[in-house]
Short mmCIF file of C-alpha atoms in Angstrom, two decimals:
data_model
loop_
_atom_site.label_atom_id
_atom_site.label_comp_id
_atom_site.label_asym_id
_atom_site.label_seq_id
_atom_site.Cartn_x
_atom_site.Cartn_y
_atom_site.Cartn_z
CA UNK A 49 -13.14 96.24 13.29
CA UNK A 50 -15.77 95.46 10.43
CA UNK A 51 -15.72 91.67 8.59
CA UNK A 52 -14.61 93.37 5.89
CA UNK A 53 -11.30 94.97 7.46
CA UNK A 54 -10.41 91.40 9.00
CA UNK A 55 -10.81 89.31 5.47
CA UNK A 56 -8.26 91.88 3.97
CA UNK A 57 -5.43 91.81 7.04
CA UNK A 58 -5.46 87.97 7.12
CA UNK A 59 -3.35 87.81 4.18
CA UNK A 60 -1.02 89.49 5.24
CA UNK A 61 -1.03 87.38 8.95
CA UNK A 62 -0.75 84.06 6.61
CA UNK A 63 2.27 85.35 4.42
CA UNK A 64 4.06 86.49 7.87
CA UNK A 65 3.55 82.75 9.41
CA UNK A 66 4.73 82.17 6.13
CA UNK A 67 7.62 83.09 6.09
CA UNK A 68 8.77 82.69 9.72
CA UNK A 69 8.39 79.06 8.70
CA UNK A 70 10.27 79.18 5.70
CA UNK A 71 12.94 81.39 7.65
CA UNK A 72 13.40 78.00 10.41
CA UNK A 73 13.37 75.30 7.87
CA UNK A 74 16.18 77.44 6.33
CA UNK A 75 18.06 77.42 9.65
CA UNK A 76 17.49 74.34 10.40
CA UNK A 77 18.61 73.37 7.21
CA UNK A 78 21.67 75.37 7.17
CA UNK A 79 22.62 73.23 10.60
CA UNK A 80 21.76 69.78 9.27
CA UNK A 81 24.62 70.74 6.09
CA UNK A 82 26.97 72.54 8.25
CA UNK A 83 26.47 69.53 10.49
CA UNK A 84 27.65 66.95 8.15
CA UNK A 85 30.44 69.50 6.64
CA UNK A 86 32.25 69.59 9.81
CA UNK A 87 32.26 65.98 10.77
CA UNK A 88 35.39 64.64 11.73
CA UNK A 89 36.77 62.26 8.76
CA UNK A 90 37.74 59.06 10.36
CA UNK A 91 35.04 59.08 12.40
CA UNK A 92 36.59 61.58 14.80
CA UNK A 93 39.03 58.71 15.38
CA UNK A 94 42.06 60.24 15.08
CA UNK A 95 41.06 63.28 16.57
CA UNK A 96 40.43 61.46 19.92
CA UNK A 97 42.58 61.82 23.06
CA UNK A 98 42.33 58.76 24.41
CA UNK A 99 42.88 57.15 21.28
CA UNK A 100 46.12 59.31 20.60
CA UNK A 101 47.34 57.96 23.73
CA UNK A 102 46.51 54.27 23.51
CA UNK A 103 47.42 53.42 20.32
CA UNK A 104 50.11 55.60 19.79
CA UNK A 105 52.05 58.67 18.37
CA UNK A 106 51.12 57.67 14.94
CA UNK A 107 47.38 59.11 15.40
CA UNK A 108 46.89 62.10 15.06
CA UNK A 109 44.38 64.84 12.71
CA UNK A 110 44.70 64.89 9.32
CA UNK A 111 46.04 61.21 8.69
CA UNK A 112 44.44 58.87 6.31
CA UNK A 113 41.45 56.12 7.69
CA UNK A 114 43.45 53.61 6.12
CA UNK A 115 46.66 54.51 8.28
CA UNK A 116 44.52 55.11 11.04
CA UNK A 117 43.55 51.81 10.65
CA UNK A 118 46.91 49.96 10.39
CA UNK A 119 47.85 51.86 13.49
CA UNK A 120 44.81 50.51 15.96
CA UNK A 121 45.20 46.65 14.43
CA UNK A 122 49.27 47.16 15.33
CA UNK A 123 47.78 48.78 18.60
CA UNK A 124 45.57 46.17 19.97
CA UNK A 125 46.06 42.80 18.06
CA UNK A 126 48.30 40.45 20.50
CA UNK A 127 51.34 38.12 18.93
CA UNK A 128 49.61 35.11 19.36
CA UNK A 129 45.59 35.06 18.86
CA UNK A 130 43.20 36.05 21.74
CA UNK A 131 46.45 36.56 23.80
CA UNK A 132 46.98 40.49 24.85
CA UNK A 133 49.01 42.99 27.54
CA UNK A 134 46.64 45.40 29.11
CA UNK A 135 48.19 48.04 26.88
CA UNK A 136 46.50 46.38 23.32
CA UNK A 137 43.46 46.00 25.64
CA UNK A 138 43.38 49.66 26.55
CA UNK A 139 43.36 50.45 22.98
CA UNK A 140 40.48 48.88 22.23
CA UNK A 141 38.37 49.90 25.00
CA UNK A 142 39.75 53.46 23.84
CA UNK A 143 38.67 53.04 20.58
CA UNK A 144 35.31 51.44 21.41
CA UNK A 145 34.23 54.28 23.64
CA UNK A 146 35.31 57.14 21.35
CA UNK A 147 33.38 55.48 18.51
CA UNK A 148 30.44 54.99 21.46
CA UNK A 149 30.68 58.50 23.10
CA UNK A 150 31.33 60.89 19.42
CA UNK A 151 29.01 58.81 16.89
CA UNK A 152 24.52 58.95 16.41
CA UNK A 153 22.94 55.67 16.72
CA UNK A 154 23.13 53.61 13.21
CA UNK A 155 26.30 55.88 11.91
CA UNK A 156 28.48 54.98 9.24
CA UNK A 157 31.72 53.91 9.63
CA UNK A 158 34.50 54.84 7.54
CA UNK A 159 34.94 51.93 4.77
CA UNK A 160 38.95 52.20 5.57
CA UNK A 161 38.30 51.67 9.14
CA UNK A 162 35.76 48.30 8.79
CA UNK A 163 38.30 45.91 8.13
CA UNK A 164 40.68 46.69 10.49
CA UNK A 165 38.19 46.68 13.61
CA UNK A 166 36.72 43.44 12.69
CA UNK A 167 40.18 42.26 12.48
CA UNK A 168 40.19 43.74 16.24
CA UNK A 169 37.04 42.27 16.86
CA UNK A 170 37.97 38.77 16.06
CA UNK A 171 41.52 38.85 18.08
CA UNK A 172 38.83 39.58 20.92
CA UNK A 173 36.17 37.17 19.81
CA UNK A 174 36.28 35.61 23.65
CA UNK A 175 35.83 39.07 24.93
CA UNK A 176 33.40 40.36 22.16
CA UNK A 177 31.00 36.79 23.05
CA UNK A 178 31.27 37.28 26.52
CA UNK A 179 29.99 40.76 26.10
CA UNK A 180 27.28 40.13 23.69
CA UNK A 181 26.05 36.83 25.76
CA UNK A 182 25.74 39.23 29.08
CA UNK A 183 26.63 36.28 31.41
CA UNK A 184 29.16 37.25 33.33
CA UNK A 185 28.72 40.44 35.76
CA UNK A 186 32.52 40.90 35.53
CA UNK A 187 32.21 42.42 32.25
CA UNK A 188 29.18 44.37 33.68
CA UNK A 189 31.42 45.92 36.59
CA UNK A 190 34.30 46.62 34.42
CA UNK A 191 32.56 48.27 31.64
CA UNK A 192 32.89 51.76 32.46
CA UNK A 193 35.55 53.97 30.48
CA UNK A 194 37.47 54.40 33.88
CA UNK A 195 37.55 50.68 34.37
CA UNK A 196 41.20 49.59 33.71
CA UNK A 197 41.58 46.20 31.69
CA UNK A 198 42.20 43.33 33.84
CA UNK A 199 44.17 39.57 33.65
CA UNK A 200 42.70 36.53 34.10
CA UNK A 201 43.82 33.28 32.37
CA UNK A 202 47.11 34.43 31.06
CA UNK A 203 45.81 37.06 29.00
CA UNK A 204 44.09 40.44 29.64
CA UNK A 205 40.28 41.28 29.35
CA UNK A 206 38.29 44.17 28.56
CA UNK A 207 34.26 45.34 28.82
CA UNK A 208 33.08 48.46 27.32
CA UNK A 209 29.21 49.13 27.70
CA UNK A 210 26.92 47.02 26.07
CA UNK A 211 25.01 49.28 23.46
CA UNK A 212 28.67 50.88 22.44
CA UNK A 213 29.98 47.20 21.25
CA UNK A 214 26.69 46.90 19.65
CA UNK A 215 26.46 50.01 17.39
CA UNK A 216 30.52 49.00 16.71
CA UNK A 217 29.36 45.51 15.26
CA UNK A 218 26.49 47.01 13.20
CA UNK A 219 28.64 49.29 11.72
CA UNK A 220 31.32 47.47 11.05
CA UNK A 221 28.60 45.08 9.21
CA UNK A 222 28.04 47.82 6.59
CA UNK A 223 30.98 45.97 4.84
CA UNK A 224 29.43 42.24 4.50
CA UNK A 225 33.51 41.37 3.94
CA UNK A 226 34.36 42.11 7.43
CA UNK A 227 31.22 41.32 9.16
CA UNK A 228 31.62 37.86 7.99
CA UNK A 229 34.77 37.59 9.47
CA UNK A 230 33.50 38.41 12.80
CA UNK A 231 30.76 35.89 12.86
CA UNK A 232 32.97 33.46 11.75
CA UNK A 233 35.08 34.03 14.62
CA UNK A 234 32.24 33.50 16.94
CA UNK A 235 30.74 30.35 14.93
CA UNK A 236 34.04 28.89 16.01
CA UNK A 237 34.39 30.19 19.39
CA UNK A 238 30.49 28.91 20.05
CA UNK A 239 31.60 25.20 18.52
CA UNK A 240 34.88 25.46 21.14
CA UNK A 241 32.43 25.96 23.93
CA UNK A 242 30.28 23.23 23.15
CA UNK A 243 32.83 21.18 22.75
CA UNK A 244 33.95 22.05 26.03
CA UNK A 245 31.16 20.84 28.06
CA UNK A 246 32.15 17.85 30.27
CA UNK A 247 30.66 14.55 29.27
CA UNK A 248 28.87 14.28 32.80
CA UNK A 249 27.75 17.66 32.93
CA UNK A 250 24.24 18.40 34.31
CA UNK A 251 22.41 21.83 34.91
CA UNK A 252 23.47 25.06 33.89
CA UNK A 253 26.80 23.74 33.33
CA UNK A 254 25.06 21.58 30.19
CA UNK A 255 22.88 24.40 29.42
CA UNK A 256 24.67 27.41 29.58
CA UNK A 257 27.23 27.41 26.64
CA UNK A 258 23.72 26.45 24.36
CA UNK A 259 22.39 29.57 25.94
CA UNK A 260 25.48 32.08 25.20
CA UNK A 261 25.52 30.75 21.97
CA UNK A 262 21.43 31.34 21.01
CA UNK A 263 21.94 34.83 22.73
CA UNK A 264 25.38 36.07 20.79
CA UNK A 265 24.55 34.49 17.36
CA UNK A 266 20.71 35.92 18.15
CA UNK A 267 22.44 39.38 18.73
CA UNK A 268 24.18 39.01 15.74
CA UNK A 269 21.11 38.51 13.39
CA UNK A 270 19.38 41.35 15.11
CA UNK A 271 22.55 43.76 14.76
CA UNK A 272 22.48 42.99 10.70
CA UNK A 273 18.72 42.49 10.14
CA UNK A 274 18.68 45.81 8.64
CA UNK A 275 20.45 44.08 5.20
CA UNK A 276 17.53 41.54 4.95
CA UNK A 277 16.71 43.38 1.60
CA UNK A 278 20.36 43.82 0.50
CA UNK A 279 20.33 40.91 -2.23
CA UNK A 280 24.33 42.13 -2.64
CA UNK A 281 25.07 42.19 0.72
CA UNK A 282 23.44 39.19 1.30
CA UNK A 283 25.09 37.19 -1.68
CA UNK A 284 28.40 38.14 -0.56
CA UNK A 285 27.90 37.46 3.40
CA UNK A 286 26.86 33.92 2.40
CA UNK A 287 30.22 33.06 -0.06
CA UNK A 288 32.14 34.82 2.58
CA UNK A 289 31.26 32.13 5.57
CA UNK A 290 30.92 29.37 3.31
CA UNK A 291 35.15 29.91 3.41
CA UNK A 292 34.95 28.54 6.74
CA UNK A 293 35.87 25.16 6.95
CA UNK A 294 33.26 23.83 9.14
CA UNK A 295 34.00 20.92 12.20
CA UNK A 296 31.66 17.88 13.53
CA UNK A 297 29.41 20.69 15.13
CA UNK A 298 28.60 23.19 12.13
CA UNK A 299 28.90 20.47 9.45
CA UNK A 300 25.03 20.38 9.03
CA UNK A 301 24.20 23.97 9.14
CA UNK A 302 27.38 24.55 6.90
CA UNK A 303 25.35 22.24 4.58
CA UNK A 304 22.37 24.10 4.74
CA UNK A 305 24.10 27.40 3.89
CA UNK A 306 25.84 26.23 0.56
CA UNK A 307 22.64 24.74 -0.20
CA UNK A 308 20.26 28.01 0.37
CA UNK A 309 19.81 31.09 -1.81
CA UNK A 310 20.99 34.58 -0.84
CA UNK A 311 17.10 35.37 -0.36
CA UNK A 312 17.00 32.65 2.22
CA UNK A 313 19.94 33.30 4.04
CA UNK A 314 18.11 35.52 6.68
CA UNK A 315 16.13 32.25 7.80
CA UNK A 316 19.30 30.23 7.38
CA UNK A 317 21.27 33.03 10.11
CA UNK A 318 18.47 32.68 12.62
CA UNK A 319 18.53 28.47 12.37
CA UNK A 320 22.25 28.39 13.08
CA UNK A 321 21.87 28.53 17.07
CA UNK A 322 19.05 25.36 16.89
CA UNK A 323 21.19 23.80 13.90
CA UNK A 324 24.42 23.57 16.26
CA UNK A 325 22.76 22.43 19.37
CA UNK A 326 21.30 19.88 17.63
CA UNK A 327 23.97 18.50 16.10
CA UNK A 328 26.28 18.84 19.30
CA UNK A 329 23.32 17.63 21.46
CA UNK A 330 22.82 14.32 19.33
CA UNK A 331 26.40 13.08 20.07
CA UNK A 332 25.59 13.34 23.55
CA UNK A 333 24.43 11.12 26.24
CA UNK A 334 21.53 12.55 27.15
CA UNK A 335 17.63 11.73 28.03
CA UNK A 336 15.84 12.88 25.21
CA UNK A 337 13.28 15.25 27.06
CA UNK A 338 16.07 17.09 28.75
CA UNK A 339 17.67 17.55 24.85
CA UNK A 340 14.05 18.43 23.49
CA UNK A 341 13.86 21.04 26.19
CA UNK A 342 17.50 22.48 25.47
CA UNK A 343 16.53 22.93 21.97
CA UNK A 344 13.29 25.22 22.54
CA UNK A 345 15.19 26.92 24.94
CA UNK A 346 17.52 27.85 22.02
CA UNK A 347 14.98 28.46 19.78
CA UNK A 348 12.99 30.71 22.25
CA UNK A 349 16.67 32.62 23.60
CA UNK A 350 17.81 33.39 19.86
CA UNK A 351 14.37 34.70 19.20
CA UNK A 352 14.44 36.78 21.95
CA UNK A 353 17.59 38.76 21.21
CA UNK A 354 16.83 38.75 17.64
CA UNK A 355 13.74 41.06 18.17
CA UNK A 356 15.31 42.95 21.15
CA UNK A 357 17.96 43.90 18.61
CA UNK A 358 15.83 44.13 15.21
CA UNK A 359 15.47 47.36 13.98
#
């Protein structure tokens, strides 16, 4: 074949690579929409077995989010605060794992369905802390979908796995609202600990609450970091926790809050770990090396699991 007779059949080549492209980007495409088209409303919620049959005969396809969401607080949200039967434990653990197990990384959550599950998330703060500290290999062992609830101090636990609770916090978060009642649950739940720790204590026993703490609320910053830029978000996550009547131990980061712009409220989040310690650690008696060195261990644990978290 001449020079010539190849410079005139390249065209034709080029147009036919051409349009095999074209052809896949059109399938592709096609997927992507049909994709989204057929996703489950409620987050596939209602659509969910196991959720059917923990929470109830009232789920089931077709009802609203907002209904869906009534019927998983009534579901799993004990009589008295942080107090549950293994049944309203099941149902979260349900819920958490279909969310977990039918959802991509980063997905949206329903805005009817936000709400409710940081209502559930806050009648479980104990659990939901425990979980996010990763202290206690109980909630390790017991994490697994076929891992029944269990009782222990009058009241019934449950672990899912830790990257499903996760990806449930950050998406509840998409509604600043909500997520603020969540962290205010733990703000109070790390003061309780603190407050907690026996006025001889030594060791891990003095350390360890500190430690959760830095970890959870370090978790926590990570989880939202991706509203850093959100000046709306931001603005209304700030007036949201300032609500919070604040004790002996969040006083002085509660100051610090009210005082600080929504731009600065990022820097503010991350403090509140070091703030508290401080301020708990001060009323203590305590030789002050062994305080300085509880603080940077704080400081050093919340940045940690800030930038293991930070998208």
């Amino acid at each position: 074949m001449s020079e010539r007779t190849a410079h005139r059949k390249m065209p034709g080549r080029a147009l036919l690579i051409v349009g095999v492209c074209l052809t896949l980007l059109g399938s592709v495409g096609a997927w992507l929409l049909l994709g989204r088209e057929k996703s489950a409303p409620c987050n596939g919620l209602a659509e969910s077995q196991r959720v059917q049959k923990s929470v109830g005969t009232a789920v089931h396809s077709g009802m609203s989010c907002a209904a869906l969401g009534d019927a998983i607080v009534k579901a799993s949200v004990g009589i008295e605060p942080g107090r549950h039967t293994q049944a309203q434990a099941q149902a979260v653990k349900d819920v958490l794992f279909a969310l977990g197990f039918g959802q991509p990384k980063d997905f949206t959550l329903d805005p009817a369905l936000r709400a409710p599950l940081a209502a559930v998330l806050v009648d479980y703060t104990a659990d939901v802390h425990t979980m996010l500290a990763g202290s206690d290999g109980k909630y390790v062992t017991e994490a697994g979908p076929s891992r029944d609830p269990w009782e222990a101090d009058g009241t019934y636990h449950l672990a899912a796995f830790s990257e499903i609770l996760k990806d449930t916090v950050r998406a509840v978060a998409q509604d600043p609202r909500a997520y603020a009642t969540v962290r205010a649950a733990q703000t109070h739940y790390a003061t309780q600990r603190l407050a907690a720790v026996p006025a001889d204590a030594t060791g891990y026993a003095f350390i360890n609450p500190a430690m959760d703490n830095a970890r959870v609320l370090g978790t926590l910053n990570g989880l939202t970091a991706g509203h850093s830029r959100d000046r709306a978000w931001r603005t209304t996550l700030r007036d949201h926790l300032l609500q919070a009547p604040p004790d002996p131990i969040t006083v002085f980061w509660a100051q610090k809050l009210k005082g600080t712009s929504q731009a600065q409220l990022t820097d503010v989040l991350r403090e509140q770990a070091l703030d508290m310690t401080l301020a708990w650690s001060s009323t203590r008696t305590v030789e002050e090396p062994t305080r300085q060195g509880l603080l940077a261990q704080v400081e050093t644990t919340e940045l940690h699991a800030f930038q293991t978290i930070k998208p």
